[in-house]
Short mmCIF file of C-alpha atoms in Angstrom, two decimals:
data_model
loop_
_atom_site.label_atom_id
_atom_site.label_comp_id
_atom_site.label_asym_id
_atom_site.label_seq_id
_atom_site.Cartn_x
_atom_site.Cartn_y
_atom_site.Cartn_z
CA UNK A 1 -17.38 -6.51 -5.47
CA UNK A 2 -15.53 -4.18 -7.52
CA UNK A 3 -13.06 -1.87 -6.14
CA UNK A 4 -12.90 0.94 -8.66
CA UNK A 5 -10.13 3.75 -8.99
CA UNK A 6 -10.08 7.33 -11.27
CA UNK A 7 -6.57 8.39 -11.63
CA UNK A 8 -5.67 11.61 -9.99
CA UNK A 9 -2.19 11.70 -12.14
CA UNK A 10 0.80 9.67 -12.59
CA UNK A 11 3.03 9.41 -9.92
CA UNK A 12 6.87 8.25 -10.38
CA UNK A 13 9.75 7.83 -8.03
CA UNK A 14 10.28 10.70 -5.02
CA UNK A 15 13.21 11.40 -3.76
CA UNK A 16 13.98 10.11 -0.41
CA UNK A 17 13.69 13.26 1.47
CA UNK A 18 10.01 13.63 0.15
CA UNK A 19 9.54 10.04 0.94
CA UNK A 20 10.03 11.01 4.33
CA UNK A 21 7.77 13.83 4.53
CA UNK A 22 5.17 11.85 3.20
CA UNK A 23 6.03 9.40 5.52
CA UNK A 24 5.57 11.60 8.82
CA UNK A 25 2.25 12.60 7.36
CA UNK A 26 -0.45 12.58 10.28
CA UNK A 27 -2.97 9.18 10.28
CA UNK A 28 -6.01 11.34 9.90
CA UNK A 29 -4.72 12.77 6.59
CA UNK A 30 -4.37 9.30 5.42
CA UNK A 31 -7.60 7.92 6.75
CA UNK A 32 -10.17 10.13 5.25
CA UNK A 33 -9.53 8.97 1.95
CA UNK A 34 -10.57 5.45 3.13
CA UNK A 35 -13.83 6.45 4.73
CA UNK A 36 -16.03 5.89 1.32
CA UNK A 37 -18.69 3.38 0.30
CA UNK A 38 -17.74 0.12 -1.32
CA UNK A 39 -17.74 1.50 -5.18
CA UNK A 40 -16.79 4.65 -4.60
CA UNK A 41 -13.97 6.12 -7.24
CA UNK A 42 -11.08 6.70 -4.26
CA UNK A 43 -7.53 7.63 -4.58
CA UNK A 44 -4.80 7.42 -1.59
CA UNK A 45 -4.01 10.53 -0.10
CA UNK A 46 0.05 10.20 -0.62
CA UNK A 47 -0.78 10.53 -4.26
CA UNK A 48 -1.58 14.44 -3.81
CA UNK A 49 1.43 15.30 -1.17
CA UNK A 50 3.61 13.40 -4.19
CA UNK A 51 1.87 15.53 -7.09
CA UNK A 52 4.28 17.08 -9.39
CA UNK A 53 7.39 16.99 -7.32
CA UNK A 54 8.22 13.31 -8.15
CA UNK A 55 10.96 12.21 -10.35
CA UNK A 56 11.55 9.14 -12.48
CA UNK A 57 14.42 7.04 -12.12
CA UNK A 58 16.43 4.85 -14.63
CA UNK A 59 18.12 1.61 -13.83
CA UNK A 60 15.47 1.03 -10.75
CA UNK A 61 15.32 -2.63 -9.54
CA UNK A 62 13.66 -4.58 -12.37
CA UNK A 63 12.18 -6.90 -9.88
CA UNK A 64 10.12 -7.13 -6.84
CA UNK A 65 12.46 -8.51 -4.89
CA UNK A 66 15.28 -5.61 -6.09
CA UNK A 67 12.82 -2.92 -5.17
CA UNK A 68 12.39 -4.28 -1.78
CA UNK A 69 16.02 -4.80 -1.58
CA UNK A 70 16.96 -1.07 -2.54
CA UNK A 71 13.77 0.34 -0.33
CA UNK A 72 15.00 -1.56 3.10
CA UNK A 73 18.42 -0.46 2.57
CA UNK A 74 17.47 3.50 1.76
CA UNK A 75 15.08 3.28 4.57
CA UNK A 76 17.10 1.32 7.75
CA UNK A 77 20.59 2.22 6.29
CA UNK A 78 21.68 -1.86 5.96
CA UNK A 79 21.05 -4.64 3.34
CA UNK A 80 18.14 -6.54 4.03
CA UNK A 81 19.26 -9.67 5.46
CA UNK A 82 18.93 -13.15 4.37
CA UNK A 83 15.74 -14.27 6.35
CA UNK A 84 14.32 -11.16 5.25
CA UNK A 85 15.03 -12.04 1.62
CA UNK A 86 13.64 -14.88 1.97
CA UNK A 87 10.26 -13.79 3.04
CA UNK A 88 10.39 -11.77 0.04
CA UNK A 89 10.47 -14.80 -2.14
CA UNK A 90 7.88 -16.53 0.05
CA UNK A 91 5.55 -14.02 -0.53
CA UNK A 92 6.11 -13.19 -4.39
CA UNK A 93 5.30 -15.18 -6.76
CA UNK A 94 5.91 -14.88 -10.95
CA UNK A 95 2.56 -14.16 -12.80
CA UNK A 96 3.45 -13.23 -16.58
CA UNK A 97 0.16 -12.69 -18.23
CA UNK A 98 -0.13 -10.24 -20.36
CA UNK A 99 -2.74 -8.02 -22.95
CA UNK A 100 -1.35 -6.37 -25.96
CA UNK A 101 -3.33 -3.60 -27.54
CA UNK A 102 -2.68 -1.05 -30.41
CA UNK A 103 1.27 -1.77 -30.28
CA UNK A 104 1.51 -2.03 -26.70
CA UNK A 105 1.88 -5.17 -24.12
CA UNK A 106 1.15 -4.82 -20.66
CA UNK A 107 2.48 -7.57 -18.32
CA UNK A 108 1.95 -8.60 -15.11
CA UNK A 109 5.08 -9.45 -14.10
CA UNK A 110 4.74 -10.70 -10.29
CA UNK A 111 3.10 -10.23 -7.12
CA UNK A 112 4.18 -9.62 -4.01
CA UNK A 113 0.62 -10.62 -1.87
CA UNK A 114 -0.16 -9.63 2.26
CA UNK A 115 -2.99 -10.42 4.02
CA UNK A 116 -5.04 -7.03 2.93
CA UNK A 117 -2.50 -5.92 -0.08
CA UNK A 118 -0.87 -6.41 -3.47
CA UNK A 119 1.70 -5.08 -4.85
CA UNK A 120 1.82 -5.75 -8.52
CA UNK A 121 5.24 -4.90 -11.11
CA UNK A 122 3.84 -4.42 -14.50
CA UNK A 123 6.48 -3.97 -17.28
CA UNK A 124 5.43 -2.53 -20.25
CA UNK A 125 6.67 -2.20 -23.88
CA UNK A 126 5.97 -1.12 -27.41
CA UNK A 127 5.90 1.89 -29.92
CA UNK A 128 6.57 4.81 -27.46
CA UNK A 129 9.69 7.24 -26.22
CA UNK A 130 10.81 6.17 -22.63
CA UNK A 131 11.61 9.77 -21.30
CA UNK A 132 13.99 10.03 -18.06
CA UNK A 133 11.76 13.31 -17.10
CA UNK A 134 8.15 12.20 -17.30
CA UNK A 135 5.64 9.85 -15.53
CA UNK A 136 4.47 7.15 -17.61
CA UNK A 137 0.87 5.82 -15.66
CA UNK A 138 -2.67 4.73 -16.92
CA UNK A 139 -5.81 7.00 -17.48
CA UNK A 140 -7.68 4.99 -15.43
CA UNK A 141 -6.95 1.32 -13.52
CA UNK A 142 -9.75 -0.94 -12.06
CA UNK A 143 -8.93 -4.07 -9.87
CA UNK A 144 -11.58 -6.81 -9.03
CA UNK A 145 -10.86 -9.84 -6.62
CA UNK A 146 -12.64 -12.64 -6.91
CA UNK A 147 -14.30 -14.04 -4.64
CA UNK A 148 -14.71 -10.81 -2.73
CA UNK A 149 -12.67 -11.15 0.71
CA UNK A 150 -14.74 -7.84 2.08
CA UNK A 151 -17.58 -9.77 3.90
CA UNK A 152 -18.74 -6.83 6.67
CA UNK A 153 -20.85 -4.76 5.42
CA UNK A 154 -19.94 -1.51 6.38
CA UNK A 155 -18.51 1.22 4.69
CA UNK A 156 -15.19 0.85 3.74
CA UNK A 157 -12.87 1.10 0.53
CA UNK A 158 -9.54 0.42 -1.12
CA UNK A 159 -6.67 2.51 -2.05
CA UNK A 160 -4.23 2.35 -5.20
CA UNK A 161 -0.99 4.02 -5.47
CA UNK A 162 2.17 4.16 -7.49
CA UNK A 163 5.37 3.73 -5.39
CA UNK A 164 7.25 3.66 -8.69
CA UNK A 165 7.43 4.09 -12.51
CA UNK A 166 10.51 4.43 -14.63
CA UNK A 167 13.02 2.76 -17.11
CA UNK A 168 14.38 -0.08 -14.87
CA UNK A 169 17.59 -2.17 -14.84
CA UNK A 170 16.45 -4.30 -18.17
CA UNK A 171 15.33 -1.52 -20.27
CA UNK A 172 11.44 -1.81 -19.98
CA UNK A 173 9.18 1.01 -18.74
CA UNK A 174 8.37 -0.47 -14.91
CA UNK A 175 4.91 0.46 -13.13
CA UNK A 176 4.92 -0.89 -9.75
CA UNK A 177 1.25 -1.18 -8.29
CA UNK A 178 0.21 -1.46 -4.64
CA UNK A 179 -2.89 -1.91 -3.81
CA UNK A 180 -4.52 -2.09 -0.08
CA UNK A 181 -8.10 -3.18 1.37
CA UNK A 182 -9.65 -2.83 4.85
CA UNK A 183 -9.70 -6.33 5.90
CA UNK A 184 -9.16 -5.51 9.37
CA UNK A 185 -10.59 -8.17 11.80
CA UNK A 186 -12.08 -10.08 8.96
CA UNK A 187 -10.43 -12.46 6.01
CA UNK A 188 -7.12 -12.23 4.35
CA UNK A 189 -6.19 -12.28 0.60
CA UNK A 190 -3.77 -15.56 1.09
CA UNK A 191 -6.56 -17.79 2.81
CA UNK A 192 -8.14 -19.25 -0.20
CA UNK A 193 -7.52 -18.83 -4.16
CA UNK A 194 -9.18 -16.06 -6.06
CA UNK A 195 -8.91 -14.37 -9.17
CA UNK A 196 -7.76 -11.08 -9.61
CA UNK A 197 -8.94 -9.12 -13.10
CA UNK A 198 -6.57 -5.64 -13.80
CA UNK A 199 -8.20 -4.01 -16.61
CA UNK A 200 -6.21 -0.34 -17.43
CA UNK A 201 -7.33 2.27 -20.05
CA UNK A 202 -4.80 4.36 -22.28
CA UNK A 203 -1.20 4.97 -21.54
CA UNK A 204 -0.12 7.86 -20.71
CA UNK A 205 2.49 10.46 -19.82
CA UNK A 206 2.94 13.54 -17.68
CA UNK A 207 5.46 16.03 -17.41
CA UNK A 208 5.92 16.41 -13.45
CA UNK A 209 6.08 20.11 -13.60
CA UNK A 210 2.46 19.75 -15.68
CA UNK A 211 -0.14 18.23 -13.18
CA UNK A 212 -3.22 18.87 -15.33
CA UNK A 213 -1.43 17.88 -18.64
CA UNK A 214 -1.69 14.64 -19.65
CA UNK A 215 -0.85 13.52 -22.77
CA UNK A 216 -2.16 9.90 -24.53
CA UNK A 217 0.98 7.84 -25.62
CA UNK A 218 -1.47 4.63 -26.58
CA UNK A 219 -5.60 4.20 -26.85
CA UNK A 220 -6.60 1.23 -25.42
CA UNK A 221 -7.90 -0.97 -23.25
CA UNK A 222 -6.21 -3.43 -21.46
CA UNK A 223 -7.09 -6.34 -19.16
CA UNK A 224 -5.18 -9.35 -17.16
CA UNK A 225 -6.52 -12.32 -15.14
CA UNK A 226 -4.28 -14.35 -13.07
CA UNK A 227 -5.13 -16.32 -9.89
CA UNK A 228 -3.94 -15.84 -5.96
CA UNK A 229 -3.24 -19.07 -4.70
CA UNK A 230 -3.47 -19.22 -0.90
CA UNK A 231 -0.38 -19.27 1.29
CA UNK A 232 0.63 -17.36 4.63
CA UNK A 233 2.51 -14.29 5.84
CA UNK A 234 4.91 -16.27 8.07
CA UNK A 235 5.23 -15.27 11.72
CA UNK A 236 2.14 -13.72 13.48
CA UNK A 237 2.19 -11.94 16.71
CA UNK A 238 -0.63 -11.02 18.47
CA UNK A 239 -1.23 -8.57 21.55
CA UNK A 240 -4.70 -9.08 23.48
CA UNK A 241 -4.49 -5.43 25.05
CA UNK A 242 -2.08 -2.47 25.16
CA UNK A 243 -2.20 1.15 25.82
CA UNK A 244 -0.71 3.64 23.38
CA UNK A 245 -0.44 7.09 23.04
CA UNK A 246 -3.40 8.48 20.86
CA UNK A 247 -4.28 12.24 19.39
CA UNK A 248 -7.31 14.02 18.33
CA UNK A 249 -6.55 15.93 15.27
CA UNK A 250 -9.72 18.06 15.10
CA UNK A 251 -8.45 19.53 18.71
CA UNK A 252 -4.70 18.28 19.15
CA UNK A 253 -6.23 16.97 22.56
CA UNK A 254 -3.90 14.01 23.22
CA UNK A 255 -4.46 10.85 26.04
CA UNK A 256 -4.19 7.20 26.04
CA UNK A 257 -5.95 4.48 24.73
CA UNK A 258 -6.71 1.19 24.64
CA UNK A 259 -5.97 -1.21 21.95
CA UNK A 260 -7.68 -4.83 21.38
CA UNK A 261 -6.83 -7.77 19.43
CA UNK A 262 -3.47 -6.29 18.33
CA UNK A 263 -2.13 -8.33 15.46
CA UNK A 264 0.78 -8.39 13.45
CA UNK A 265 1.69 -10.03 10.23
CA UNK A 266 4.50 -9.45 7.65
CA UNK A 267 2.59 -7.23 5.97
CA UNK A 268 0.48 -5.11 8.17
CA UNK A 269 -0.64 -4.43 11.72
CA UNK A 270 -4.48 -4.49 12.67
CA UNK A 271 -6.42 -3.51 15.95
CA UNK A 272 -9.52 -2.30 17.41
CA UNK A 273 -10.58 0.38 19.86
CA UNK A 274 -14.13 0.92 20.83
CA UNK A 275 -16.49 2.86 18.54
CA UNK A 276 -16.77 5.78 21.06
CA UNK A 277 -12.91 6.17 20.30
CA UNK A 278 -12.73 6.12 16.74
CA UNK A 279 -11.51 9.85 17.43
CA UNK A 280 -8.52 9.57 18.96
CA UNK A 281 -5.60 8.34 17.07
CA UNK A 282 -3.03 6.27 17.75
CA UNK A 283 0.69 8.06 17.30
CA UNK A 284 2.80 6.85 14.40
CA UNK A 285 3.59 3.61 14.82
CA UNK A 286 7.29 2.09 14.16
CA UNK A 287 8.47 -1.93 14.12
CA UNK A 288 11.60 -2.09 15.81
CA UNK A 289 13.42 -5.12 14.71
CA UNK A 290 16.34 -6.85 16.97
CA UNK A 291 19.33 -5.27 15.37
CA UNK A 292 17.56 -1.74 15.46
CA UNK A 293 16.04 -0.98 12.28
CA UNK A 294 12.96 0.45 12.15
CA UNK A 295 10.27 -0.72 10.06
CA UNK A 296 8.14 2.51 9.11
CA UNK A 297 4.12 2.20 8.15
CA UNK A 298 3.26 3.12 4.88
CA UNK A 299 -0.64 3.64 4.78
CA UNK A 300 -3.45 3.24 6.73
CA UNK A 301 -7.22 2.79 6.42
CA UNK A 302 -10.13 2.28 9.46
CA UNK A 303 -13.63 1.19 9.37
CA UNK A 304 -16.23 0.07 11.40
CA UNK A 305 -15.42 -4.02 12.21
CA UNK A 306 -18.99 -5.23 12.70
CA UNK A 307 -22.33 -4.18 11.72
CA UNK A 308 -23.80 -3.63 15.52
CA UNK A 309 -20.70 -0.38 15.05
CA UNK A 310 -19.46 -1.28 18.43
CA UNK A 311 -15.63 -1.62 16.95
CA UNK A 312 -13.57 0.77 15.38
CA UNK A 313 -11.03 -1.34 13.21
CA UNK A 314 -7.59 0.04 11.99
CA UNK A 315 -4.96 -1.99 9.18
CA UNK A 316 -1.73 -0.24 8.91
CA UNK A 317 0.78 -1.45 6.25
CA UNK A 318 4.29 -1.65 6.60
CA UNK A 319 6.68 0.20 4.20
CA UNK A 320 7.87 -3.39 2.96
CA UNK A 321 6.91 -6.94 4.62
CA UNK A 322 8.92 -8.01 7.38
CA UNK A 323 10.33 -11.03 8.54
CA UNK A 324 8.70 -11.25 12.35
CA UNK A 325 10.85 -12.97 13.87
CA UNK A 326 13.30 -10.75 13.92
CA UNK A 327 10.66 -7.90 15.88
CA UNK A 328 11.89 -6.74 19.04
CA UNK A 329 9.06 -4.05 19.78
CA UNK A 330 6.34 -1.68 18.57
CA UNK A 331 6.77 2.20 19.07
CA UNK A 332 3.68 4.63 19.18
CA UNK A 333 4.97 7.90 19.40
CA UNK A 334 7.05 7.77 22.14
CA UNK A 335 6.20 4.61 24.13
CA UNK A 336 7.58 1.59 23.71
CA UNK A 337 5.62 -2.30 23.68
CA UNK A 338 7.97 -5.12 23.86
CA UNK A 339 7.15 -7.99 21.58
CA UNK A 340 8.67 -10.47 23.72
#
């Protein structure tokens, strides 16, 4: 199955401010641009709150590990401690293929792989001016997974977004890719090897007060195969049954819920409610780790689990992966789950 993407515009680094109010954005906002057939052309909805207010930055982290590094500390307020680090490293691995066309090289640097998401760090380089106040992005960016992991047939999709692009640390122009499936209830990315194919189409650049402008840096056509070997998130916790706080955003009616097969990995947190739910909700959801930093979620995505429609599935990501066995609690709005 191919998971197919039209780029809305290029997207570079927001300031942290922004961040956050794209961060307290409500689920629903983020959900409805998940709730498309297979091969439809869909675009993540944090992409349009970031449009044209987004600025690049030079001397970003070069690496995957440095950008995870710099976002825990801007986001808890701490360095990102050694376990943490280490999961990191676990969960990265060096890639280095690349596809030159016209002048230009595009590498795949690493991978940082979950159980439903990638992100990927591309560096780029050739006959172009590296501008501090532009975007620097493809026209359009396909991704294809081989073999497919999405075995329910139900509507569902994928979303692809640009957490950064800029100059980084060593000089090269730095996309960083991540890209997120609904998997929920079903297989995971690490539990056998596939091939992943990233095939991009002409470089270009935006001026961020410009949103309709884009201009062509390179023609081309560019496209990288390297494998996913398997491997696991680390810790997993799972909750048979809690009830959170949940809303219903087409009448700001709020109650409780109930939530099944609650599981949590380094990457992401999944669950189910029943089908005659799927309206309501759940509140923003927070990881609360022993010291007391808080683990936001980044995106989110729901489908139908199974076929009969009697499940309504949910995978949230979390703003970076994190080490589990550090997690004290979950947070939905205002109530509080212990993990243990």
């Amino acid at each position: 199955m191919e998971q197919r993407f039209q780029k809305m515009f290029d997207e570079v680094r927001p300031s942290r401010r922004l961040q956050e109010e794209v961060m307290n954005m409500t689920t629903r906002e983020r959900k409805r641009t998940r709730r498309l057939p297979k091969k439809a052309l869909i675009a993540a909805a944090i992409l349009a709150v970031l449009a044209g207010t987004a600025v690049a930055t030079v001397g970003a982290p070069g690496t995957l590990r440095g950008w995870f590094a710099q976002e825990w500390e801007e986001s808890t307020g701490s360095a990102m401690g050694e376990k943490q680090l280490a999961l990191i490293d676990q969960l990265t691995k060096p890639v280095g293929a690349s596809d030159t066309q016209n002048g230009v090289s595009v590498t795949v640097d690493s991978v940082t792989v979950g159980n439903s998401a990638l992100w990927l760090l591309l560096k780029i380089s050739g006959e172009y001016p590296a501008q501090e106040d532009v975007g620097y992005n493809f026209r359009r960016m396909e991704l294809t997974i081989d073999p497919d992991p999405d075995e329910v047939d139900t509507p569902g999709g994928a979303s692809l977004s640009y957490p950064y692009s800029g100059v980084a640390e060593d000089g090269r122009l730095t996309l960083l890719v991540h890209y997120s499936m609904d998997l929920a209830g079903q297989t995971s990315l690490l539990d056998k090897a596939r091939q992943v194919t990233l095939t991009m189409e002409d470089l270009v650049q935006k001026d961020r007060t410009k949103l309709d402008d884009d201009k062509t840096l390179k023609e081309g056509t560019w496209s990288i195969t390297f494998p996913l070997e398997p491997g696991d998130t680390g810790t997993v916790l799972t909750l048979e049954e809690i009830q959170v706080p949940a809303r219903n955003w087409d009448t700001q009616e709020t109650t409780v819920i109930t939530l099944r097969d609650v599981q949590l990995s380094a990457t992401d947190l999944c669950f189910a409610q029943d089908a005659e739910d799927q309206a309501w909700e759940p509140e923003k959801c927070v990881l609360i780790l022993d010291n007391g930093n808080e683990v936001n979620w980044f995106s989110g995505s729901s489908r139908f689990w199974d076929e009969g429609e009697t499940l309504w599935g949910s995978v949230w990501q979390w703003q970076v992966p994190v080490d589990l066995s550090q997690a004290a609690a979950l947070r939905f709005g205002d109530v509080e789950i212990p993990l243990r």
